[in-house]
Amino acid sequence: MKISSSVCGCLVAAVCASALARPAPWFQWRSKANGSLACSQTPLGPGWERAAGPYRDAR
């Protein structure tokens, strides 16, 4: 019974933590090759540099 209570407690803690999580910010990235722009939450690779941001969404 102690094990199932511990597992249940861990599950409740995980659900509560995920409910408080915020989305990752968006950044505008500029290509070093041709200057084109793209919007992404993560770096696009070594050929890109951050141009602007952070933004709350991709719009």
PDB file of C-alpha atoms in Angstrom:
ATOM      1  CA  MET A   1       0.000   0.000   0.000  1.00  0.00           C
ATOM      2  CA  LYS A   2       2.910   2.368   0.716  1.00  0.00           C
ATOM      3  CA  ILE A   3       4.301   1.895  -2.784  1.00  0.00           C
ATOM      4  CA  SER A   4       1.014   2.704  -4.522  1.00  0.00           C
ATOM      5  CA  SER A   5       0.618   5.813  -2.348  1.00  0.00           C
ATOM      6  CA  SER A   6       4.129   6.930  -3.301  1.00  0.00           C
ATOM      7  CA  VAL A   7       3.466   6.330  -6.997  1.00  0.00           C
ATOM      8  CA  CYS A   8       0.174   8.212  -6.784  1.00  0.00           C
ATOM      9  CA  GLY A   9       1.889  11.106  -5.011  1.00  0.00           C
ATOM     10  CA  CYS A  10       4.600  11.265  -7.684  1.00  0.00           C
ATOM     11  CA  LEU A  11       1.979  11.276 -10.449  1.00  0.00           C
ATOM     12  CA  VAL A  12       0.056  14.106  -8.779  1.00  0.00           C
ATOM     13  CA  ALA A  13       3.276  16.111  -8.389  1.00  0.00           C
ATOM     14  CA  ALA A  14       4.174  15.574 -12.060  1.00  0.00           C
ATOM     15  CA  VAL A  15       0.722  16.674 -13.242  1.00  0.00           C
ATOM     16  CA  CYS A  16       0.852  19.799 -11.066  1.00  0.00           C
ATOM     17  CA  ALA A  17       4.338  20.687 -12.324  1.00  0.00           C
ATOM     18  CA  SER A  18       3.314  20.294 -15.968  1.00  0.00           C
ATOM     19  CA  ALA A  19       0.238  22.466 -15.395  1.00  0.00           C
ATOM     20  CA  LEU A  20       2.532  25.307 -14.272  1.00  0.00           C
ATOM     21  CA  ALA A  21       4.963  24.941 -17.198  1.00  0.00           C
ATOM     22  CA  ARG A  22       5.186  27.820 -19.678  1.00  0.00           C
ATOM     23  CA  PRO A  23       5.706  27.434 -23.421  1.00  0.00           C
ATOM     24  CA  ALA A  24       9.143  28.146 -24.852  1.00  0.00           C
ATOM     25  CA  PRO A  25       9.658  31.613 -26.385  1.00  0.00           C
ATOM     26  CA  TRP A  26       9.907  32.118 -30.152  1.00  0.00           C
ATOM     27  CA  PHE A  27      12.827  33.858 -31.865  1.00  0.00           C
ATOM     28  CA  GLN A  28      13.329  35.273 -35.331  1.00  0.00           C
ATOM     29  CA  TRP A  29      16.400  33.780 -37.033  1.00  0.00           C
ATOM     30  CA  ARG A  30      18.357  35.222 -39.990  1.00  0.00           C
ATOM     31  CA  SER A  31      20.226  33.055 -42.493  1.00  0.00           C
ATOM     32  CA  LYS A  32      23.938  33.852 -42.745  1.00  0.00           C
ATOM     33  CA  ALA A  33      23.881  32.647 -46.364  1.00  0.00           C
ATOM     34  CA  ASN A  34      21.147  34.829 -47.882  1.00  0.00           C
ATOM     35  CA  GLY A  35      19.556  36.875 -45.077  1.00  0.00           C
ATOM     36  CA  SER A  36      16.168  35.141 -45.191  1.00  0.00           C
ATOM     37  CA  LEU A  37      14.157  35.135 -41.946  1.00  0.00           C
ATOM     38  CA  ALA A  38      12.501  32.256 -40.118  1.00  0.00           C
ATOM     39  CA  CYS A  39      10.652  31.927 -36.813  1.00  0.00           C
ATOM     40  CA  SER A  40      11.545  29.045 -34.485  1.00  0.00           C
ATOM     41  CA  GLN A  41      11.746  28.140 -30.810  1.00  0.00           C
ATOM     42  CA  THR A  42      15.112  26.430 -31.226  1.00  0.00           C
ATOM     43  CA  PRO A  43      18.267  27.322 -33.181  1.00  0.00           C
ATOM     44  CA  LEU A  44      18.064  26.223 -36.817  1.00  0.00           C
ATOM     45  CA  GLY A  45      21.745  25.333 -37.113  1.00  0.00           C
ATOM     46  CA  PRO A  46      25.178  26.900 -37.524  1.00  0.00           C
ATOM     47  CA  GLY A  47      24.122  28.849 -40.627  1.00  0.00           C
ATOM     48  CA  TRP A  48      21.577  30.924 -38.692  1.00  0.00           C
ATOM     49  CA  GLU A  49      21.870  33.799 -36.199  1.00  0.00           C
ATOM     50  CA  ARG A  50      19.234  35.216 -33.859  1.00  0.00           C
ATOM     51  CA  ALA A  51      17.703  38.347 -35.408  1.00  0.00           C
ATOM     52  CA  ALA A  52      15.013  39.315 -32.875  1.00  0.00           C
ATOM     53  CA  GLY A  53      12.960  38.051 -29.965  1.00  0.00           C
ATOM     54  CA  PRO A  54      11.934  36.511 -27.692  1.00  0.00           C
ATOM     55  CA  TYR A  55       8.245  36.518 -28.608  1.00  0.00           C
ATOM     56  CA  ARG A  56       5.342  34.790 -26.877  1.00  0.00           C
ATOM     57  CA  ASP A  57       4.039  33.116 -30.060  1.00  0.00           C
ATOM     58  CA  ALA A  58       4.933  32.619 -33.720  1.00  0.00           C
ATOM     59  CA  ARG A  59       2.694  35.413 -35.072  1.00  0.00           C
TER      60      ARG A  59
END
